[in-house]
């Protein structure tokens, strides 16, 4: 298994993506647009992603989920019902950042998952021990997320929330580098509830920030 890439001298965290479906691929597309390296993974293994990474370009490579999970910033973008299996058996994240991009919807029926009164990000946090979890990249449809965030002279808004200020600052810097306008919704208990789909008032809104 690979270890986290040490890019501190360049101040560029290494990035992994667990999940190569619509949202995971959209995130990889945005990263590739800006020449930001990332490792993309899925449950079927790197060979199944050869065509996809070829389309995305040289900065996106296929890897195992263990390789993706070892990066400094790990996007988790997996269908809700498959999350436990996708994250099972991974080592403690040791304070690295996990970006929870998931929404608690059971595919393919588009049925809300039973959360028993909990936030979906709380459940995700339980599956990634040792991680600093930031909720982000979940409130836009995949096609809109992958599109150029420059819109009518403004920047498309991405919401984020989390309980660790330093982790949020790192994610906010990445959001800005990708051309979006980030809005901090505060702690997970507040922000994740606002951005959670279904139930929250913010998902699916295509908001543009004009400076």
JSON list of N, CA and C in Angstrom, two decimals, residues 155-187:
[
{"chain": "A", "resi": 155, "resn": "UNK", "atom": "N", "xyz": [-18.72, 33.18, -9.89]},
{"chain": "A", "resi": 155, "resn": "UNK", "atom": "CA", "xyz": [-18.18, 31.87, -9.60]},
{"chain": "A", "resi": 155, "resn": "UNK", "atom": "C", "xyz": [-19.25, 31.02, -8.92]},
{"chain": "A", "resi": 156, "resn": "UNK", "atom": "N", "xyz": [-19.41, 29.79, -9.41]},
{"chain": "A", "resi": 156, "resn": "UNK", "atom": "CA", "xyz": [-20.40, 28.89, -8.82]},
{"chain": "A", "resi": 156, "resn": "UNK", "atom": "C", "xyz": [-20.02, 28.59, -7.36]},
{"chain": "A", "resi": 157, "resn": "UNK", "atom": "N", "xyz": [-21.02, 28.53, -6.50]},
{"chain": "A", "resi": 157, "resn": "UNK", "atom": "CA", "xyz": [-20.82, 28.36, -5.07]},
{"chain": "A", "resi": 157, "resn": "UNK", "atom": "C", "xyz": [-20.72, 26.88, -4.71]},
{"chain": "A", "resi": 158, "resn": "UNK", "atom": "N", "xyz": [-19.76, 26.57, -3.83]},
{"chain": "A", "resi": 158, "resn": "UNK", "atom": "CA", "xyz": [-19.69, 25.26, -3.19]},
{"chain": "A", "resi": 158, "resn": "UNK", "atom": "C", "xyz": [-19.73, 25.46, -1.68]},
{"chain": "A", "resi": 159, "resn": "UNK", "atom": "N", "xyz": [-20.63, 24.77, -1.02]},
{"chain": "A", "resi": 159, "resn": "UNK", "atom": "CA", "xyz": [-20.72, 24.84, 0.43]},
{"chain": "A", "resi": 159, "resn": "UNK", "atom": "C", "xyz": [-19.79, 23.80, 1.06]},
{"chain": "A", "resi": 160, "resn": "UNK", "atom": "N", "xyz": [-19.29, 24.12, 2.24]},
{"chain": "A", "resi": 160, "resn": "UNK", "atom": "CA", "xyz": [-18.51, 23.14, 2.98]},
{"chain": "A", "resi": 160, "resn": "UNK", "atom": "C", "xyz": [-18.72, 23.35, 4.47]},
{"chain": "A", "resi": 161, "resn": "UNK", "atom": "N", "xyz": [-18.54, 22.28, 5.25]},
{"chain": "A", "resi": 161, "resn": "UNK", "atom": "CA", "xyz": [-18.68, 22.36, 6.70]},
{"chain": "A", "resi": 161, "resn": "UNK", "atom": "C", "xyz": [-17.80, 21.31, 7.34]},
{"chain": "A", "resi": 162, "resn": "UNK", "atom": "N", "xyz": [-17.47, 21.54, 8.60]},
{"chain": "A", "resi": 162, "resn": "UNK", "atom": "CA", "xyz": [-16.63, 20.59, 9.32]},
{"chain": "A", "resi": 162, "resn": "UNK", "atom": "C", "xyz": [-16.32, 21.10, 10.71]},
{"chain": "A", "resi": 163, "resn": "UNK", "atom": "N", "xyz": [-15.76, 20.22, 11.52]},
{"chain": "A", "resi": 163, "resn": "UNK", "atom": "CA", "xyz": [-15.47, 20.55, 12.91]},
{"chain": "A", "resi": 163, "resn": "UNK", "atom": "C", "xyz": [-14.01, 20.91, 13.16]},
{"chain": "A", "resi": 164, "resn": "UNK", "atom": "N", "xyz": [-13.16, 20.74, 12.15]},
{"chain": "A", "resi": 164, "resn": "UNK", "atom": "CA", "xyz": [-11.74, 21.04, 12.29]},
{"chain": "A", "resi": 164, "resn": "UNK", "atom": "C", "xyz": [-11.40, 22.25, 11.42]},
{"chain": "A", "resi": 165, "resn": "UNK", "atom": "N", "xyz": [-10.99, 23.35, 12.06]},
{"chain": "A", "resi": 165, "resn": "UNK", "atom": "CA", "xyz": [-10.77, 24.60, 11.33]},
{"chain": "A", "resi": 165, "resn": "UNK", "atom": "C", "xyz": [-9.66, 24.46, 10.29]},
{"chain": "A", "resi": 166, "resn": "UNK", "atom": "N", "xyz": [-8.57, 23.77, 10.63]},
{"chain": "A", "resi": 166, "resn": "UNK", "atom": "CA", "xyz": [-7.46, 23.63, 9.69]},
{"chain": "A", "resi": 166, "resn": "UNK", "atom": "C", "xyz": [-7.87, 22.79, 8.48]},
{"chain": "A", "resi": 167, "resn": "UNK", "atom": "N", "xyz": [-8.63, 21.72, 8.71]},
{"chain": "A", "resi": 167, "resn": "UNK", "atom": "CA", "xyz": [-9.10, 20.89, 7.60]},
{"chain": "A", "resi": 167, "resn": "UNK", "atom": "C", "xyz": [-10.01, 21.68, 6.69]},
{"chain": "A", "resi": 168, "resn": "UNK", "atom": "N", "xyz": [-10.90, 22.47, 7.28]},
{"chain": "A", "resi": 168, "resn": "UNK", "atom": "CA", "xyz": [-11.78, 23.30, 6.46]},
{"chain": "A", "resi": 168, "resn": "UNK", "atom": "C", "xyz": [-10.99, 24.32, 5.65]},
{"chain": "A", "resi": 169, "resn": "UNK", "atom": "N", "xyz": [-9.95, 24.89, 6.23]},
{"chain": "A", "resi": 169, "resn": "UNK", "atom": "CA", "xyz": [-9.14, 25.86, 5.51]},
{"chain": "A", "resi": 169, "resn": "UNK", "atom": "C", "xyz": [-8.45, 25.21, 4.31]},
{"chain": "A", "resi": 170, "resn": "UNK", "atom": "N", "xyz": [-7.99, 23.98, 4.49]},
{"chain": "A", "resi": 170, "resn": "UNK", "atom": "CA", "xyz": [-7.35, 23.25, 3.39]},
{"chain": "A", "resi": 170, "resn": "UNK", "atom": "C", "xyz": [-8.35, 22.99, 2.27]},
{"chain": "A", "resi": 171, "resn": "UNK", "atom": "N", "xyz": [-9.54, 22.55, 2.63]},
{"chain": "A", "resi": 171, "resn": "UNK", "atom": "CA", "xyz": [-10.58, 22.29, 1.63]},
{"chain": "A", "resi": 171, "resn": "UNK", "atom": "C", "xyz": [-11.02, 23.59, 0.96]},
{"chain": "A", "resi": 172, "resn": "UNK", "atom": "N", "xyz": [-11.14, 24.65, 1.74]},
{"chain": "A", "resi": 172, "resn": "UNK", "atom": "CA", "xyz": [-11.51, 25.95, 1.16]},
{"chain": "A", "resi": 172, "resn": "UNK", "atom": "C", "xyz": [-10.48, 26.41, 0.14]},
{"chain": "A", "resi": 173, "resn": "UNK", "atom": "N", "xyz": [-9.20, 26.19, 0.43]},
{"chain": "A", "resi": 173, "resn": "UNK", "atom": "CA", "xyz": [-8.15, 26.57, -0.52]},
{"chain": "A", "resi": 173, "resn": "UNK", "atom": "C", "xyz": [-8.26, 25.75, -1.81]},
{"chain": "A", "resi": 174, "resn": "UNK", "atom": "N", "xyz": [-8.58, 24.46, -1.68]},
{"chain": "A", "resi": 174, "resn": "UNK", "atom": "CA", "xyz": [-8.76, 23.63, -2.88]},
{"chain": "A", "resi": 174, "resn": "UNK", "atom": "C", "xyz": [-9.96, 24.09, -3.68]},
{"chain": "A", "resi": 175, "resn": "UNK", "atom": "N", "xyz": [-11.06, 24.39, -3.00]},
{"chain": "A", "resi": 175, "resn": "UNK", "atom": "CA", "xyz": [-12.26, 24.88, -3.68]},
{"chain": "A", "resi": 175, "resn": "UNK", "atom": "C", "xyz": [-11.95, 26.15, -4.48]},
{"chain": "A", "resi": 176, "resn": "UNK", "atom": "N", "xyz": [-11.21, 27.06, -3.87]},
{"chain": "A", "resi": 176, "resn": "UNK", "atom": "CA", "xyz": [-10.85, 28.30, -4.55]},
{"chain": "A", "resi": 176, "resn": "UNK", "atom": "C", "xyz": [-9.94, 28.02, -5.74]},
{"chain": "A", "resi": 177, "resn": "UNK", "atom": "N", "xyz": [-9.00, 27.11, -5.56]},
{"chain": "A", "resi": 177, "resn": "UNK", "atom": "CA", "xyz": [-8.08, 26.77, -6.66]},
{"chain": "A", "resi": 177, "resn": "UNK", "atom": "C", "xyz": [-8.82, 26.19, -7.85]},
{"chain": "A", "resi": 178, "resn": "UNK", "atom": "N", "xyz": [-9.93, 25.50, -7.58]},
{"chain": "A", "resi": 178, "resn": "UNK", "atom": "CA", "xyz": [-10.72, 24.90, -8.66]},
{"chain": "A", "resi": 178, "resn": "UNK", "atom": "C", "xyz": [-11.67, 25.90, -9.31]},
{"chain": "A", "resi": 179, "resn": "UNK", "atom": "N", "xyz": [-11.65, 27.14, -8.83]},
{"chain": "A", "resi": 179, "resn": "UNK", "atom": "CA", "xyz": [-12.44, 28.19, -9.46]},
{"chain": "A", "resi": 179, "resn": "UNK", "atom": "C", "xyz": [-13.81, 28.42, -8.89]},
{"chain": "A", "resi": 180, "resn": "UNK", "atom": "N", "xyz": [-14.14, 27.72, -7.80]},
{"chain": "A", "resi": 180, "resn": "UNK", "atom": "CA", "xyz": [-15.44, 27.90, -7.16]},
{"chain": "A", "resi": 180, "resn": "UNK", "atom": "C", "xyz": [-15.35, 28.96, -6.07]},
{"chain": "A", "resi": 181, "resn": "UNK", "atom": "N", "xyz": [-16.51, 29.42, -5.63]},
{"chain": "A", "resi": 181, "resn": "UNK", "atom": "CA", "xyz": [-16.59, 30.29, -4.47]},
{"chain": "A", "resi": 181, "resn": "UNK", "atom": "C", "xyz": [-17.08, 29.47, -3.30]},
{"chain": "A", "resi": 182, "resn": "UNK", "atom": "N", "xyz": [-16.22, 29.24, -2.31]},
{"chain": "A", "resi": 182, "resn": "UNK", "atom": "CA", "xyz": [-16.59, 28.42, -1.17]},
{"chain": "A", "resi": 182, "resn": "UNK", "atom": "C", "xyz": [-17.30, 29.22, -0.10]},
{"chain": "A", "resi": 183, "resn": "UNK", "atom": "N", "xyz": [-18.32, 28.62, 0.49]},
{"chain": "A", "resi": 183, "resn": "UNK", "atom": "CA", "xyz": [-19.04, 29.24, 1.61]},
{"chain": "A", "resi": 183, "resn": "UNK", "atom": "C", "xyz": [-19.03, 28.27, 2.78]},
{"chain": "A", "resi": 184, "resn": "UNK", "atom": "N", "xyz": [-18.46, 28.72, 3.89]},
{"chain": "A", "resi": 184, "resn": "UNK", "atom": "CA", "xyz": [-18.34, 27.92, 5.10]},
{"chain": "A", "resi": 184, "resn": "UNK", "atom": "C", "xyz": [-19.67, 27.93, 5.85]},
{"chain": "A", "resi": 185, "resn": "UNK", "atom": "N", "xyz": [-20.25, 26.75, 6.01]},
{"chain": "A", "resi": 185, "resn": "UNK", "atom": "CA", "xyz": [-21.53, 26.63, 6.73]},
{"chain": "A", "resi": 185, "resn": "UNK", "atom": "C", "xyz": [-21.35, 26.32, 8.20]},
{"chain": "A", "resi": 186, "resn": "UNK", "atom": "N", "xyz": [-20.10, 26.30, 8.68]},
{"chain": "A", "resi": 186, "resn": "UNK", "atom": "CA", "xyz": [-19.86, 26.07, 10.09]},
{"chain": "A", "resi": 186, "resn": "UNK", "atom": "C", "xyz": [-19.59, 24.62, 10.42]},
{"chain": "A", "resi": 187, "resn": "UNK", "atom": "N", "xyz": [-19.97, 24.21, 11.62]},
{"chain": "A", "resi": 187, "resn": "UNK", "atom": "CA", "xyz": [-19.72, 22.85, 12.09]},
{"chain": "A", "resi": 187, "resn": "UNK", "atom": "C", "xyz": [-20.60, 21.85, 11.35]}
]
